[in-house]
């Protein structure tokens, strides 16, 4: 180690405790990752709750469609039952996929915001 680097480390108190030096350098990123993990867990909880609710609603609809099919008396009744079932399922799946697209976009925006804010902190710390 050169004398200049050694003096710089000693001035910062880093030569004595390398773990503290490492933590000091990585603190902003560790803080950002902790914050991101919190956001991620919240989003995953929302996603799981929504998905299980959706599956439950679809199962109920599927059971109702089966009941309706058993009550059909003509080919036209069967055709109407299937048409209604598939149109409703398509609408529900489309709405669900849109919900998840918005949820993923929100998570991506939060991630970018958190990383940017902590990178600004790192930049300030490096300047000093």
Backbone as a chain_set.jsonl record, in Angstrom:
{"seq": "XXXXXXXXXXXXXXXXXXXXXXXXXXXXXXXXXXXXXXXXXXXXXXXXXXXXXXXXXXXXXXXXXXXXXXXXXXXXXXXXXXXXXXXXXXXXXXXXXXXXXXXXXXXXXXXXXXXXXXXXXXXXXXXX", "coords": {"N": [[0.851, -1.168, 0.0], [0.571, 2.198, -0.882], [2.11, 5.129, 0.539], [0.563, 7.413, 0.376], [-2.086, 6.423, -0.05], [-2.312, 4.935, 2.292], [-2.181, 6.959, 4.222], [-4.529, 8.332, 3.539], [-6.49, 6.413, 4.106], [-6.024, 6.125, 6.843], [-6.634, 8.698, 7.693], [-9.372, 8.656, 7.354], [-10.051, 6.812, 9.182], [-10.269, 4.208, 8.421], [-8.366, 2.283, 8.162], [-8.044, 0.929, 10.517], [-10.403, -0.565, 11.045], [-11.631, -2.624, 8.901], [-14.173, -3.725, 8.36], [-16.009, -1.784, 9.196], [-15.34, 0.151, 7.346], [-16.112, -1.1, 4.996], [-18.878, -1.349, 5.477], [-19.552, 1.349, 5.659], [-19.113, 2.204, 3.044], [-20.989, 0.68, 1.697], [-23.422, 1.217, 2.872], [-25.508, 3.007, 1.824], [-26.487, 1.467, -0.355], [-27.267, -0.901, 0.909], [-29.283, 0.12, 2.534], [-31.061, 0.972, 0.558], [-31.719, -1.511, -0.614], [-32.999, -2.75, 1.525], [-35.241, -1.104, 1.798], [-36.39, -1.537, -0.722], [-36.98, -4.275, -0.535], [-39.043, -4.197, 1.364], [-41.041, -2.82, -0.119], [-41.373, -4.681, -2.156], [-42.338, -6.959, -0.797], [-44.79, -5.959, 0.13], [-46.079, -5.529, -2.352], [-46.144, -8.145, -3.377], [-47.804, -9.352, -1.515], [-50.199, -7.98, -2.024], [-50.564, -8.833, -4.678], [-50.817, -11.639, -4.402], [-53.135, -11.787, -2.795], [-55.01, -10.624, -4.511], [-54.837, -12.414, -6.691], [-55.68, -14.896, -5.573], [-58.276, -14.187, -4.87], [-59.303, -13.697, -7.426], [-59.097, -16.258, -8.613], [-60.888, -17.63, -6.96], [-63.279, -16.242, -7.59], [-63.496, -16.927, -10.307], [-63.742, -19.707, -10.135], [-66.213, -19.909, -8.854], [-67.811, -18.792, -10.865], [-67.383, -20.694, -12.865], [-68.597, -22.938, -11.751], [-71.234, -22.026, -11.637], [-71.736, -21.785, -14.36], [-71.649, -24.44, -15.158], [-73.921, -25.38, -13.836], [-75.86, -23.88, -15.16], [-75.594, -24.94, -17.751], [-76.518, -27.522, -17.338], [-79.179, -27.029, -17.038], [-80.069, -26.368, -19.533], [-82.292, -26.652, -22.314], [-82.443, -26.615, -25.038], [-80.476, -26.533, -28.105], [-79.889, -23.924, -28.722], [-80.02, -22.751, -26.195], [-77.792, -23.925, -24.99], [-75.777, -22.901, -26.644], [-76.077, -20.149, -26.072], [-75.457, -20.165, -23.336], [-72.763, -21.034, -23.327], [-71.629, -18.98, -24.874], [-72.082, -16.697, -23.265], [-70.627, -17.504, -21.0], [-67.922, -17.677, -21.999], [-67.5, -15.07, -22.919], [-67.725, -13.588, -20.567], [-65.652, -14.758, -19.037], [-63.44, -14.024, -20.617], [-63.518, -11.215, -20.352], [-63.047, -10.974, -17.6], [-60.501, -12.18, -17.278], [-58.992, -10.446, -18.876], [-59.274, -8.028, -17.451], [-57.99, -8.789, -15.1], [-55.353, -9.293, -15.934], [-54.676, -6.723, -16.743], [-54.741, -5.442, -14.279], [-52.54, -6.683, -13.024], [-50.508, -5.813, -14.718], [-50.515, -3.055, -14.182], [-49.822, -3.179, -11.478], [-47.227, -4.282, -11.622], [-45.965, -2.211, -13.046], [-46.134, -0.177, -11.165], [-44.477, -1.231, -9.149], [-42.043, -1.28, -10.548], [-41.656, 1.479, -10.979], [-41.455, 2.385, -8.308], [-39.146, 1.012, -7.539], [-37.202, 2.154, -9.232], [-37.325, 4.787, -8.315], [-36.506, 4.547, -5.606], [-33.898, 3.517, -5.891], [-32.711, 5.626, -7.345], [-32.897, 7.732, -5.482], [-31.217, 6.804, -3.449], [-28.853, 6.53, -4.82], [-28.264, 9.152, -5.324], [-27.593, 9.91, -2.736], [-25.246, 8.406, -2.403], [-23.66, 9.574, -4.339], [-23.416, 12.173, -3.294], [-22.008, 11.553, -0.938], [-19.643, 10.539, -1.964], [-18.566, 12.781, -3.138], [-17.776, 14.251, -0.944]], "CA": [[0.0, 0.0, 0.0], [1.406, 3.395, -0.956], [2.025, 5.994, 1.709], [-0.552, 8.337, 0.173], [-3.318, 5.68, 0.197], [-2.309, 4.575, 3.695], [-2.557, 8.153, 4.977], [-5.936, 8.614, 3.248], [-7.273, 5.456, 4.892], [-5.854, 6.448, 8.253], [-7.408, 9.919, 7.934], [-10.783, 8.3, 7.416], [-10.235, 5.833, 10.242], [-10.636, 2.965, 7.779], [-7.281, 1.314, 8.24], [-8.184, 0.163, 11.741], [-11.532, -1.479, 11.044], [-12.064, -2.782, 7.513], [-15.606, -4.002, 8.288], [-16.697, -0.49, 9.246], [-15.096, 0.801, 6.064], [-16.968, -1.763, 4.009], [-20.257, -0.962, 5.786], [-19.705, 2.751, 5.319], [-19.199, 2.307, 1.586], [-22.169, -0.03, 1.192], [-24.625, 1.563, 3.624], [-26.626, 3.483, 0.997], [-27.063, 0.389, -1.156], [-27.965, -1.798, 1.838], [-30.507, 0.816, 2.912], [-31.95, 0.906, -0.614], [-32.198, -2.883, -0.769], [-33.954, -2.987, 2.609], [-36.465, -0.403, 1.421], [-36.966, -2.248, -1.867], [-37.565, -5.528, -0.046], [-40.324, -3.849, 1.975], [-41.991, -2.563, -1.205], [-41.603, -5.934, -2.879], [-43.193, -7.813, 0.029], [-46.137, -5.376, 0.075], [-46.655, -5.789, -3.677], [-46.414, -9.577, -3.499], [-48.984, -9.618, -0.689], [-51.347, -7.506, -2.809], [-50.714, -9.695, -5.854], [-51.346, -12.937, -3.96], [-54.51, -11.594, -2.356], [-55.813, -10.412, -5.722], [-54.878, -13.631, -7.507], [-56.545, -15.888, -4.92], [-59.648, -13.697, -5.033], [-59.684, -13.922, -8.821], [-59.298, -17.702, -8.808], [-62.133, -17.959, -6.263], [-64.392, -15.724, -8.393], [-63.596, -17.721, -11.534], [-64.255, -21.023, -9.761], [-67.645, -19.726, -8.615], [-68.417, -18.608, -12.186], [-67.341, -21.989, -13.567], [-69.63, -23.793, -11.159], [-72.532, -21.496, -12.075], [-71.881, -22.118, -15.779], [-71.996, -25.865, -15.215], [-75.318, -25.472, -13.428], [-76.678, -23.341, -16.255], [-75.571, -25.903, -18.858], [-77.38, -28.664, -16.987], [-80.566, -26.589, -17.149], [-80.395, -26.068, -20.93], [-83.265, -27.545, -22.94], [-82.262, -26.609, -26.495], [-79.126, -26.217, -28.595], [-79.747, -22.468, -28.6], [-79.733, -22.482, -24.779], [-76.393, -24.32, -24.774], [-74.96, -21.909, -27.332], [-76.152, -18.903, -25.297], [-74.733, -20.372, -22.076], [-71.324, -21.033, -23.628], [-71.251, -17.636, -25.33], [-72.023, -15.832, -22.084], [-69.52, -17.963, -20.156], [-66.628, -17.316, -22.568], [-67.373, -13.609, -22.94], [-67.474, -13.149, -19.177], [-64.3, -15.195, -18.666], [-62.48, -13.186, -21.346], [-63.513, -9.895, -19.715], [-62.425, -11.076, -16.276], [-59.065, -12.412, -17.454], [-58.4, -9.211, -19.387], [-59.206, -7.086, -16.334], [-56.986, -9.277, -14.148], [-54.023, -9.062, -16.513], [-54.445, -5.281, -16.676], [-54.42, -5.147, -12.884], [-51.164, -7.101, -12.755], [-49.615, -4.927, -15.471], [-50.41, -1.812, -13.394], [-49.087, -3.501, -10.249], [-45.815, -4.41, -11.996], [-45.472, -0.878, -13.392], [-45.959, 0.547, -9.9], [-43.28, -1.764, -8.502], [-40.88, -0.809, -11.314], [-41.48, 2.909, -10.687], [-40.961, 2.509, -6.93], [-37.766, 0.53, -7.531], [-36.367, 3.19, -9.858], [-37.303, 5.947, -7.427], [-35.684, 4.235, -4.429], [-32.49, 3.416, -6.311], [-32.237, 6.961, -7.696], [-32.712, 8.542, -4.276], [-30.046, 6.342, -2.717], [-27.663, 6.813, -5.631], [-27.974, 10.559, -5.062], [-26.886, 9.923, -1.453], [-23.898, 7.885, -2.643], [-22.961, 10.606, -5.092], [-23.066, 13.233, -2.336], [-20.999, 11.047, -0.026], [-18.386, 10.408, -2.705], [-18.037, 14.146, -3.363], [-17.178, 14.776, 0.301]], "C": [[0.896, 1.229, 0.0], [1.174, 4.263, 0.279], [0.832, 6.93, 1.597], [-1.895, 7.648, 0.472], [-3.432, 5.331, 1.671], [-2.725, 5.772, 4.548], [-4.034, 8.485, 4.778], [-6.839, 7.689, 4.051], [-7.203, 5.774, 6.379], [-6.634, 7.704, 8.613], [-8.891, 9.61, 8.089], [-11.065, 7.292, 8.528], [-10.559, 4.451, 9.692], [-9.576, 1.883, 7.91], [-7.464, 0.395, 9.446], [-9.3, -0.879, 11.689], [-12.091, -1.627, 9.621], [-13.56, -3.065, 7.373], [-16.408, -2.702, 8.314], [-16.513, 0.259, 7.939], [-16.018, 0.216, 4.997], [-18.421, -1.355, 4.217], [-20.516, 0.492, 5.405], [-19.879, 2.936, 3.813], [-20.496, 1.712, 1.047], [-23.476, 0.345, 1.879], [-25.758, 2.086, 2.742], [-27.283, 2.359, 0.182], [-27.802, -0.614, -0.267], [-29.29, -1.183, 2.295], [-31.528, 0.749, 1.782], [-32.535, -0.494, -0.766], [-33.221, -3.234, 0.315], [-35.292, -2.336, 2.284], [-37.171, -1.11, 0.259], [-37.613, -3.56, -1.443], [-38.923, -5.28, 0.604], [-41.389, -3.602, 0.926], [-42.356, -3.857, -1.922], [-42.546, -6.851, -2.097], [-44.631, -7.28, 0.033], [-46.816, -5.698, -1.252], [-46.997, -7.265, -3.852], [-47.635, -9.973, -2.666], [-50.248, -9.185, -1.428], [-51.624, -8.437, -3.978], [-51.319, -11.044, -5.459], [-52.806, -12.834, -3.526], [-55.434, -11.438, -3.561], [-55.948, -11.704, -6.518], [-55.797, -14.689, -6.882], [-58.011, -15.471, -5.0], [-60.159, -13.944, -6.444], [-59.979, -15.4, -9.078], [-60.608, -18.142, -8.142], [-63.349, -17.481, -7.067], [-64.588, -16.55, -9.661], [-64.161, -19.109, -11.227], [-65.769, -20.957, -9.537], [-68.386, -19.575, -9.944], [-68.455, -19.928, -12.959], [-68.419, -22.929, -13.045], [-71.025, -23.328, -11.601], [-72.778, -21.824, -13.548], [-72.251, -23.59, -15.942], [-73.465, -26.074, -14.856], [-76.231, -24.988, -14.559], [-76.722, -24.318, -17.434], [-76.478, -27.101, -18.58], [-78.862, -28.31, -17.128], [-81.005, -26.306, -18.586], [-81.339, -27.123, -21.512], [-83.063, -27.641, -24.456], [-80.811, -26.313, -26.84], [-78.871, -24.716, -28.486], [-79.428, -22.071, -27.155], [-78.268, -22.805, -24.459], [-75.466, -23.292, -25.399], [-74.928, -20.594, -26.55], [-75.357, -19.018, -23.996], [-73.224, -20.336, -22.304], [-70.849, -19.652, -24.055], [-71.096, -16.695, -24.142], [-70.831, -16.199, -21.196], [-68.168, -17.482, -20.704], [-66.43, -15.807, -22.654], [-67.038, -13.076, -21.549], [-66.068, -13.533, -18.732], [-63.251, -14.321, -19.35], [-62.379, -11.805, -20.715], [-62.788, -9.936, -18.372], [-60.917, -11.307, -16.379], [-58.369, -11.148, -17.953], [-58.245, -8.191, -18.26], [-58.121, -7.502, -15.338], [-55.568, -9.029, -14.66], [-53.684, -7.575, -16.524], [-54.068, -4.86, -15.249], [-52.961, -5.499, -12.59], [-50.149, -6.264, -13.538], [-49.419, -3.609, -14.721], [-49.598, -2.047, -12.119], [-47.586, -3.615, -10.535], [-45.208, -3.063, -12.363], [-45.218, -0.061, -12.134], [-44.695, 0.077, -9.184], [-42.02, -1.291, -9.222], [-40.606, 0.665, -11.036], [-40.931, 3.13, -9.283], [-39.504, 2.087, -6.845], [-36.834, 1.587, -8.098], [-36.233, 4.403, -8.949], [-36.394, 5.715, -6.216], [-34.204, 4.193, -4.81], [-31.937, 4.788, -6.645], [-31.977, 7.786, -6.446], [-31.468, 8.109, -3.507], [-28.764, 6.545, -3.517], [-27.274, 8.273, -5.482], [-27.211, 10.699, -3.743], [-25.443, 9.468, -1.627], [-23.061, 8.936, -3.364], [-22.514, 11.755, -4.183], [-21.936, 12.791, -1.42], [-19.641, 10.936, -0.719], [-17.755, 11.764, -2.933], [-17.335, 14.692, -2.125], [-16.088, 13.914, 0.71]], "O": [[1.854, 1.311, 0.769], [0.161, 4.134, 0.967], [0.164, 7.213, 2.591], [-2.743, 8.215, 1.162], [-4.516, 5.417, 2.248], [-3.518, 5.632, 5.479], [-4.718, 8.872, 5.725], [-7.841, 8.13, 4.614], [-8.208, 5.699, 7.087], [-7.226, 7.788, 9.689], [-9.58, 10.251, 8.883], [-12.225, 6.961, 8.776], [-11.072, 3.604, 10.423], [-9.873, 0.696, 7.779], [-7.086, -0.776, 9.404], [-9.147, -1.97, 12.239], [-12.931, -0.833, 9.197], [-14.161, -2.686, 6.368], [-17.362, -2.535, 7.554], [-17.433, 0.931, 7.473], [-16.62, 0.942, 4.205], [-19.125, -1.048, 3.254], [-21.584, 0.821, 4.888], [-20.701, 3.738, 3.37], [-21.036, 2.192, 0.05], [-24.534, -0.161, 1.505], [-26.892, 1.636, 2.904], [-28.507, 2.321, 0.053], [-28.854, -1.122, -0.655], [-30.293, -1.883, 2.427], [-32.711, 0.501, 2.015], [-33.73, -0.639, -1.021], [-34.196, -3.936, 0.047], [-36.348, -2.941, 2.471], [-38.393, -1.258, 0.26], [-38.681, -3.915, -1.942], [-39.852, -6.065, 0.416], [-42.508, -4.101, 1.042], [-43.519, -4.088, -2.252], [-43.451, -7.451, -2.677], [-45.58, -8.059, -0.051], [-47.982, -6.09, -1.281], [-48.039, -7.594, -4.42], [-48.412, -10.836, -3.075], [-51.24, -9.914, -1.461], [-52.773, -8.791, -4.243], [-52.237, -11.529, -6.121], [-53.618, -13.699, -3.856], [-56.503, -12.044, -3.621], [-57.041, -12.051, -6.969], [-56.6, -15.306, -7.583], [-58.888, -16.316, -5.18], [-61.305, -14.348, -6.636], [-60.992, -15.742, -9.688], [-61.351, -18.943, -8.709], [-64.328, -18.213, -7.213], [-65.721, -16.84, -10.045], [-64.976, -19.626, -11.991], [-66.51, -21.837, -9.975], [-69.455, -20.155, -10.133], [-69.443, -20.237, -13.624], [-69.071, -23.629, -13.819], [-71.89, -24.15, -11.902], [-73.911, -22.109, -13.937], [-73.083, -23.933, -16.782], [-74.163, -26.855, -15.502], [-77.244, -25.617, -14.868], [-77.774, -24.501, -18.046], [-77.125, -27.624, -19.487], [-79.7, -29.193, -17.315], [-82.181, -26.035, -18.832], [-81.205, -28.317, -21.242], [-83.461, -28.624, -25.081], [-80.024, -25.899, -25.99], [-77.754, -24.294, -28.189], [-78.646, -21.148, -26.927], [-77.596, -22.055, -23.751], [-74.494, -22.859, -24.78], [-73.866, -19.995, -26.388], [-74.666, -18.079, -23.602], [-72.495, -19.682, -21.558], [-69.78, -19.206, -23.638], [-70.098, -15.984, -24.029], [-70.118, -15.324, -20.703], [-67.358, -16.938, -19.953], [-65.314, -15.318, -22.481], [-66.17, -12.218, -21.391], [-65.368, -12.727, -18.118], [-62.273, -13.923, -18.717], [-61.279, -11.275, -20.556], [-62.009, -9.039, -18.051], [-60.145, -10.693, -15.643], [-57.274, -10.821, -17.495], [-57.196, -7.56, -18.135], [-57.415, -6.651, -14.797], [-54.693, -8.605, -13.905], [-52.525, -7.205, -16.335], [-53.186, -4.024, -15.05], [-52.236, -4.711, -11.982], [-49.039, -6.036, -13.056], [-48.301, -3.103, -14.63], [-48.784, -1.209, -11.732], [-46.768, -3.1, -9.771], [-44.054, -2.797, -12.028], [-44.222, 0.655, -12.038], [-43.93, 0.894, -8.672], [-41.034, -0.939, -8.574], [-39.452, 1.061, -10.875], [-40.046, 3.961, -9.084], [-38.711, 2.729, -6.156], [-35.793, 1.882, -7.51], [-35.152, 4.978, -8.829], [-35.607, 6.587, -5.85], [-33.364, 4.771, -4.121], [-30.805, 5.097, -6.272], [-30.956, 8.466, -6.352], [-30.745, 8.95, -2.973], [-27.694, 6.716, -2.932], [-26.09, 8.605, -5.51], [-26.292, 11.511, -3.639], [-24.525, 10.069, -1.068], [-21.896, 9.154, -3.032], [-21.39, 12.244, -4.286], [-21.012, 13.559, -1.152], [-18.607, 11.213, -0.111], [-16.53, 11.885, -2.924], [-16.411, 15.498, -2.235], [-15.448, 14.171, 1.73]]}, "num_chains": 1, "name": "protein.A"}
